[in-house]
mmCIF file of C-alpha atoms in Angstrom:
data_model
loop_
_atom_site.group_PDB
_atom_site.id
_atom_site.type_symbol
_atom_site.label_atom_id
_atom_site.label_comp_id
_atom_site.label_asym_id
_atom_site.label_seq_id
_atom_site.Cartn_x
_atom_site.Cartn_y
_atom_site.Cartn_z
ATOM 1 C CA MET R 1 -46.357 74.995 -22.904
ATOM 2 C CA ALA R 2 -48.204 77.816 -24.896
ATOM 3 C CA GLY R 3 -44.779 79.638 -26.617
ATOM 4 C CA ASN R 4 -42.171 82.458 -25.636
ATOM 5 C CA MET R 5 -43.728 84.972 -23.575
ATOM 6 C CA ARG R 6 -42.445 87.858 -25.727
ATOM 7 C CA GLU R 7 -45.238 86.478 -28.578
ATOM 8 C CA LEU R 8 -47.992 87.763 -25.810
ATOM 9 C CA THR R 9 -49.568 91.223 -27.077
ATOM 10 C CA SER R 10 -53.058 91.124 -26.180
ATOM 11 C CA LEU R 11 -55.559 90.219 -23.635
ATOM 12 C CA THR R 12 -59.408 89.310 -23.731
ATOM 13 C CA VAL R 13 -61.589 89.890 -21.181
ATOM 14 C CA ILE R 14 -64.937 87.951 -21.093
ATOM 15 C CA MET R 15 -67.447 89.270 -19.198
ATOM 16 C CA PRO R 16 -70.607 87.467 -18.732
ATOM 17 C CA CYS R 17 -73.620 89.224 -17.947
ATOM 18 C CA TYR R 18 -76.905 88.656 -16.550
ATOM 19 C CA ASN R 19 -79.377 91.709 -15.224
ATOM 20 C CA GLU R 20 -76.333 93.725 -14.154
ATOM 21 C CA GLU R 21 -77.470 97.300 -14.757
ATOM 22 C CA ASN R 22 -76.623 98.617 -11.710
ATOM 23 C CA THR R 23 -72.626 97.406 -11.895
ATOM 24 C CA LEU R 24 -71.974 96.923 -15.415
ATOM 25 C CA GLU R 25 -71.158 100.804 -16.515
ATOM 26 C CA GLU R 26 -68.665 100.960 -12.984
ATOM 27 C CA VAL R 27 -67.025 97.511 -13.780
ATOM 28 C CA VAL R 28 -66.358 98.432 -17.614
ATOM 29 C CA SER R 29 -65.090 101.252 -16.623
ATOM 30 C CA GLN R 30 -62.689 99.895 -14.191
ATOM 31 C CA VAL R 31 -61.633 97.211 -16.744
ATOM 32 C CA LEU R 32 -61.093 99.927 -19.438
ATOM 33 C CA GLN R 33 -58.753 101.892 -16.833
ATOM 34 C CA ALA R 34 -56.911 98.892 -15.077
ATOM 35 C CA ASN R 35 -53.335 98.052 -15.825
ATOM 36 C CA ILE R 36 -53.074 95.099 -18.058
ATOM 37 C CA LEU R 37 -48.935 95.362 -18.480
ATOM 38 C CA GLY R 38 -48.966 96.837 -21.564
ATOM 39 C CA LEU R 39 -51.367 94.333 -23.514
ATOM 40 C CA GLN R 40 -53.933 95.325 -26.016
ATOM 41 C CA LEU R 41 -57.239 95.234 -24.960
ATOM 42 C CA GLU R 42 -60.209 93.738 -26.207
ATOM 43 C CA LEU R 43 -63.209 93.504 -23.836
ATOM 44 C CA ILE R 44 -66.033 91.114 -24.812
ATOM 45 C CA ILE R 45 -69.436 91.203 -23.019
ATOM 46 C CA VAL R 46 -71.839 88.542 -23.278
ATOM 47 C CA ASN R 47 -75.627 89.567 -22.659
ATOM 48 C CA ASP R 48 -76.861 86.591 -21.066
ATOM 49 C CA GLY R 49 -80.713 87.340 -22.170
ATOM 50 C CA SER R 50 -81.086 90.218 -19.393
ATOM 51 C CA VAL R 51 -84.330 91.725 -18.855
ATOM 52 C CA ASP R 52 -83.171 94.850 -17.428
ATOM 53 C CA GLY R 53 -81.468 97.524 -19.084
ATOM 54 C CA SER R 54 -77.923 95.602 -19.524
ATOM 55 C CA ARG R 55 -78.440 95.406 -23.209
ATOM 56 C CA GLN R 56 -78.840 98.699 -23.953
ATOM 57 C CA ILE R 57 -75.836 99.798 -21.429
ATOM 58 C CA MET R 58 -73.619 97.264 -22.924
ATOM 59 C CA ASP R 59 -74.558 98.612 -26.921
ATOM 60 C CA GLN R 60 -73.860 102.280 -26.079
ATOM 61 C CA LEU R 61 -70.609 101.112 -24.141
ATOM 62 C CA ALA R 62 -69.522 99.059 -27.597
ATOM 63 C CA ALA R 63 -70.396 102.296 -29.732
ATOM 64 C CA GLN R 64 -68.337 104.346 -27.610
ATOM 65 C CA HIS R 65 -65.178 102.207 -26.985
ATOM 66 C CA PRO R 66 -63.610 100.613 -29.827
ATOM 67 C CA ALA R 67 -62.149 97.965 -27.377
ATOM 68 C CA ILE R 68 -65.422 96.725 -26.608
ATOM 69 C CA ARG R 69 -67.680 94.192 -28.366
ATOM 70 C CA ALA R 70 -70.994 93.344 -27.424
ATOM 71 C CA LEU R 71 -72.540 89.432 -27.775
ATOM 72 C CA HIS R 72 -76.180 89.105 -27.218
ATOM 73 C CA HIS R 73 -78.046 85.691 -25.955
ATOM 74 C CA ASP R 74 -81.657 86.113 -26.503
ATOM 75 C CA VAL R 75 -82.742 83.999 -23.548
ATOM 76 C CA ASN R 76 -80.954 83.013 -20.321
ATOM 77 C CA GLN R 77 -78.461 80.025 -20.761
ATOM 78 C CA GLY R 78 -76.014 80.702 -17.691
ATOM 79 C CA LYS R 79 -72.755 81.634 -17.021
ATOM 80 C CA GLY R 80 -71.146 78.767 -18.540
ATOM 81 C CA ALA R 81 -72.945 79.306 -21.854
ATOM 82 C CA ALA R 82 -72.033 83.275 -22.062
ATOM 83 C CA LEU R 83 -68.158 81.961 -21.198
ATOM 84 C CA SER R 84 -68.559 79.832 -24.107
ATOM 85 C CA THR R 85 -69.944 82.402 -26.414
ATOM 86 C CA GLY R 86 -67.119 84.826 -25.375
ATOM 87 C CA PHE R 87 -64.368 81.963 -25.760
ATOM 88 C CA LYS R 88 -64.864 81.520 -29.367
ATOM 89 C CA ALA R 89 -65.016 85.070 -30.340
ATOM 90 C CA ALA R 90 -61.806 86.162 -28.161
ATOM 91 C CA THR R 91 -58.543 87.014 -30.111
ATOM 92 C CA GLY R 92 -56.137 87.714 -27.251
ATOM 93 C CA ASP R 93 -53.342 85.969 -26.109
ATOM 94 C CA LEU R 94 -54.325 85.762 -22.827
ATOM 95 C CA VAL R 95 -58.484 85.380 -21.947
ATOM 96 C CA LEU R 96 -59.371 86.720 -18.541
ATOM 97 C CA ILE R 97 -62.594 85.862 -17.060
ATOM 98 C CA GLN R 98 -64.703 89.334 -15.341
ATOM 99 C CA ASP R 99 -68.058 89.128 -13.782
ATOM 100 C CA ALA R 100 -69.917 91.843 -14.478
ATOM 101 C CA ASP R 101 -70.913 92.854 -10.775
ATOM 102 C CA LEU R 102 -68.162 94.538 -8.487
ATOM 103 C CA GLU R 103 -67.403 91.392 -6.365
ATOM 104 C CA TYR R 104 -64.268 91.018 -8.271
ATOM 105 C CA SER R 105 -61.631 94.182 -8.726
ATOM 106 C CA PRO R 106 -59.769 94.866 -11.812
ATOM 107 C CA ASN R 107 -57.248 96.475 -9.780
ATOM 108 C CA GLU R 108 -56.094 92.701 -9.349
ATOM 109 C CA TYR R 109 -55.054 92.044 -13.024
ATOM 110 C CA PRO R 110 -51.381 92.841 -12.840
ATOM 111 C CA SER R 111 -51.149 90.487 -10.142
ATOM 112 C CA LEU R 112 -53.009 87.895 -12.278
ATOM 113 C CA LEU R 113 -50.922 88.476 -15.436
ATOM 114 C CA GLN R 114 -47.334 88.613 -13.997
ATOM 115 C CA PRO R 115 -46.997 84.992 -13.783
ATOM 116 C CA PHE R 116 -47.364 84.744 -17.564
ATOM 117 C CA PHE R 117 -44.648 87.664 -17.994
ATOM 118 C CA GLU R 118 -42.219 85.891 -16.005
ATOM 119 C CA GLN R 119 -42.922 82.709 -18.328
ATOM 120 C CA ARG R 120 -44.067 80.483 -15.512
ATOM 121 C CA ALA R 121 -47.625 80.139 -15.903
ATOM 122 C CA ASP R 122 -50.049 78.654 -18.756
ATOM 123 C CA VAL R 123 -53.387 79.321 -16.448
ATOM 124 C CA VAL R 124 -53.464 81.567 -13.153
ATOM 125 C CA TYR R 125 -56.505 81.452 -10.760
ATOM 126 C CA GLY R 126 -57.080 84.386 -8.726
ATOM 127 C CA SER R 127 -57.514 82.800 -4.984
ATOM 128 C CA ARG R 128 -60.028 84.444 -2.260
ATOM 129 C CA PHE R 129 -58.361 82.092 0.396
ATOM 130 C CA ARG R 130 -54.687 81.887 -0.337
ATOM 131 C CA GLY R 131 -53.748 84.966 1.881
ATOM 132 C CA GLY R 132 -51.347 87.490 1.143
ATOM 133 C CA HIS R 133 -52.097 91.128 -0.116
ATOM 134 C CA GLY R 134 -56.090 90.324 -0.394
ATOM 135 C CA TYR R 135 -58.901 91.705 1.517
ATOM 136 C CA GLY R 136 -62.376 90.459 1.535
ATOM 137 C CA ARG R 137 -65.919 91.426 2.765
ATOM 138 C CA VAL R 138 -67.021 89.322 5.790
ATOM 139 C CA LEU R 139 -70.317 87.489 4.534
ATOM 140 C CA TYR R 140 -71.607 83.885 4.863
ATOM 141 C CA PHE R 141 -69.757 81.259 6.729
ATOM 142 C CA TRP R 142 -71.515 78.280 5.311
ATOM 143 C CA HIS R 143 -70.739 79.408 1.647
ATOM 144 C CA SER R 144 -67.437 80.011 2.042
ATOM 145 C CA MET R 145 -67.352 76.549 3.691
ATOM 146 C CA GLY R 146 -68.989 75.193 0.398
ATOM 147 C CA ASN R 147 -66.380 76.845 -1.172
ATOM 148 C CA ARG R 148 -63.648 75.405 0.391
ATOM 149 C CA PHE R 149 -65.261 71.797 0.421
ATOM 150 C CA LEU R 150 -65.875 72.063 -3.377
ATOM 151 C CA THR R 151 -62.336 72.886 -4.150
ATOM 152 C CA PHE R 152 -61.237 69.810 -1.303
ATOM 153 C CA CYS R 153 -63.349 67.820 -3.616
ATOM 154 C CA SER R 154 -61.789 69.087 -7.025
ATOM 155 C CA ASN R 155 -58.503 68.622 -5.751
ATOM 156 C CA VAL R 156 -58.982 65.073 -4.714
ATOM 157 C CA MET R 157 -59.911 64.247 -8.178
ATOM 158 C CA THR R 158 -57.526 66.329 -10.224
ATOM 159 C CA ASP R 159 -54.531 65.932 -8.037
ATOM 160 C CA ILE R 160 -53.828 69.720 -8.075
ATOM 161 C CA ASN R 161 -53.577 71.843 -5.021
ATOM 162 C CA LEU R 162 -55.797 74.805 -5.353
ATOM 163 C CA THR R 163 -57.427 76.865 -2.734
ATOM 164 C CA ASP R 164 -60.396 78.318 -4.813
ATOM 165 C CA MET R 165 -61.372 76.198 -7.624
ATOM 166 C CA GLU R 166 -64.968 78.252 -7.759
ATOM 167 C CA THR R 167 -62.791 81.934 -8.247
ATOM 168 C CA CYS R 168 -64.348 84.173 -11.103
ATOM 169 C CA TYR R 169 -60.977 85.014 -11.722
ATOM 170 C CA LYS R 170 -59.214 82.507 -14.344
ATOM 171 C CA VAL R 171 -56.659 83.737 -17.082
ATOM 172 C CA PHE R 172 -55.465 81.291 -19.592
ATOM 173 C CA ARG R 173 -53.177 81.207 -22.677
ATOM 174 C CA ARG R 174 -55.904 81.112 -25.064
ATOM 175 C CA PRO R 175 -54.486 77.987 -27.246
ATOM 176 C CA LEU R 176 -55.558 75.918 -24.011
ATOM 177 C CA LEU R 177 -58.987 77.110 -24.124
ATOM 178 C CA GLU R 178 -58.987 75.567 -27.831
ATOM 179 C CA LYS R 179 -58.157 72.276 -26.308
ATOM 180 C CA ILE R 180 -61.131 72.129 -24.250
ATOM 181 C CA GLN R 181 -65.047 72.035 -25.114
ATOM 182 C CA LEU R 182 -67.189 72.956 -22.355
ATOM 183 C CA ARG R 183 -70.330 71.348 -21.737
ATOM 184 C CA GLU R 184 -71.897 72.952 -18.524
ATOM 185 C CA LYS R 185 -74.314 76.146 -19.128
ATOM 186 C CA ARG R 186 -74.558 77.115 -15.279
ATOM 187 C CA PHE R 187 -71.941 77.760 -12.591
ATOM 188 C CA GLY R 188 -70.842 74.001 -13.167
ATOM 189 C CA VAL R 189 -68.235 75.325 -15.908
ATOM 190 C CA GLU R 190 -65.832 76.095 -12.896
ATOM 191 C CA PRO R 191 -65.284 72.536 -11.885
ATOM 192 C CA GLU R 192 -65.398 71.493 -15.452
ATOM 193 C CA MET R 193 -62.984 73.859 -16.480
ATOM 194 C CA THR R 194 -60.699 72.673 -13.876
ATOM 195 C CA ALA R 195 -60.786 69.082 -14.399
ATOM 196 C CA LYS R 196 -60.551 69.616 -18.036
ATOM 197 C CA LEU R 197 -57.475 71.902 -17.739
ATOM 198 C CA ALA R 198 -55.743 69.176 -15.099
ATOM 199 C CA HIS R 199 -55.952 66.404 -17.360
ATOM 200 C CA LEU R 200 -54.393 67.899 -20.526
ATOM 201 C CA GLN R 201 -51.349 66.409 -21.782
ATOM 202 C CA PRO R 202 -49.001 67.890 -20.981
ATOM 203 C CA ARG R 203 -50.418 69.556 -17.930
ATOM 204 C CA PRO R 204 -50.380 72.951 -18.307
ATOM 205 C CA ARG R 205 -48.717 74.916 -15.540
ATOM 206 C CA ILE R 206 -51.522 76.397 -13.028
ATOM 207 C CA PHE R 207 -50.942 79.346 -10.768
ATOM 208 C CA GLU R 208 -52.573 81.105 -7.986
ATOM 209 C CA VAL R 209 -52.375 84.513 -6.838
ATOM 210 C CA SER R 210 -53.892 86.016 -3.942
ATOM 211 C CA ILE R 211 -56.783 88.560 -4.918
ATOM 212 C CA SER R 212 -59.195 91.126 -2.870
ATOM 213 C CA TYR R 213 -62.859 90.085 -2.971
ATOM 214 C CA SER R 214 -66.041 91.992 -1.789
ATOM 215 C CA GLY R 215 -68.900 89.794 -2.406
ATOM 216 C CA ARG R 216 -72.681 90.591 -2.392
ATOM 217 C CA THR R 217 -75.720 89.669 -0.533
ATOM 218 C CA TYR R 218 -78.192 87.635 -1.875
ATOM 219 C CA GLU R 219 -80.180 90.769 -1.705
ATOM 220 C CA GLU R 220 -77.529 92.958 -3.498
ATOM 221 C CA GLY R 221 -77.882 90.547 -6.431
ATOM 222 C CA LYS R 222 -75.747 87.396 -5.808
ATOM 223 C CA LYS R 223 -76.780 84.742 -8.288
ATOM 224 C CA ILE R 224 -75.332 81.380 -7.055
ATOM 225 C CA GLY R 225 -77.276 79.107 -4.598
ATOM 226 C CA TRP R 226 -77.602 75.612 -2.899
ATOM 227 C CA LYS R 227 -78.520 74.090 -6.032
ATOM 228 C CA ASP R 228 -75.506 75.137 -8.100
ATOM 229 C CA GLY R 229 -73.330 73.353 -5.115
ATOM 230 C CA PHE R 230 -74.488 70.104 -5.759
ATOM 231 C CA ARG R 231 -74.473 70.527 -9.351
ATOM 232 C CA ALA R 232 -70.705 71.429 -8.655
ATOM 233 C CA ILE R 233 -70.469 67.923 -7.214
ATOM 234 C CA TYR R 234 -71.968 66.210 -9.808
ATOM 235 C CA CYS R 235 -69.740 67.984 -12.271
ATOM 236 C CA ILE R 236 -66.702 67.268 -10.238
ATOM 237 C CA LEU R 237 -67.236 63.594 -10.358
ATOM 238 C CA ARG R 238 -68.527 63.504 -14.252
ATOM 239 C CA TYR R 239 -65.894 65.662 -15.727
ATOM 240 C CA ASN R 240 -62.691 63.718 -13.859
ATOM 241 C CA LEU R 241 -63.847 60.150 -14.370
ATOM 242 C CA ILE R 242 -65.366 60.961 -17.725
ATOM 243 C CA ARG R 243 -63.244 62.862 -20.050
ATOM 244 C CA ASP R 244 -64.608 64.450 -23.041
#
């Protein structure tokens, strides 16, 4: 859909960050060491109004590593807003979303990128629920059921068969991102992106790969809550029924 794979030479990793001073340096180190299958790396960290030491840490990292760019929101706006800022600044042929915590491992990058190198995919989702080689920390039953329910609702409206719509790990050919305008500021961006991608014409080739996942507890810093679940339902309806 977006050209021959031999034209792909670079990868942009977008990392939204809000108050992640305890994990930021480690996850950045993992990204810099990740196997990205020979692509040139650009890492854009978007500070979404952090009030801890995250801003200072990312500025130091950007000064030390030419592959890193640090962008800043003066006030907290939400993950969706941070992604929009990162997407607009991205220059890579492929764009990958990476959270700034340690729930998702950059060791999964080869699996996420391989469908592009096989000239099969325009979009790849990393699924925590697909099965296969991945492993996962055992945590909240109702949280996982909520994720599956939202994925089911999204699939009904988009007519695609994802197993994990809410996953952080999404990789896109960058021209696709230029065709959609994101409106959601918080976690509603996940169903919004999925809806808008699914309704593009011609429909992009969307693939899933199994990934490992090491979730956090709320005491450890997990931020998404039940209110975000209700917003996700609204977004599933809003962006599938009204396409703008």
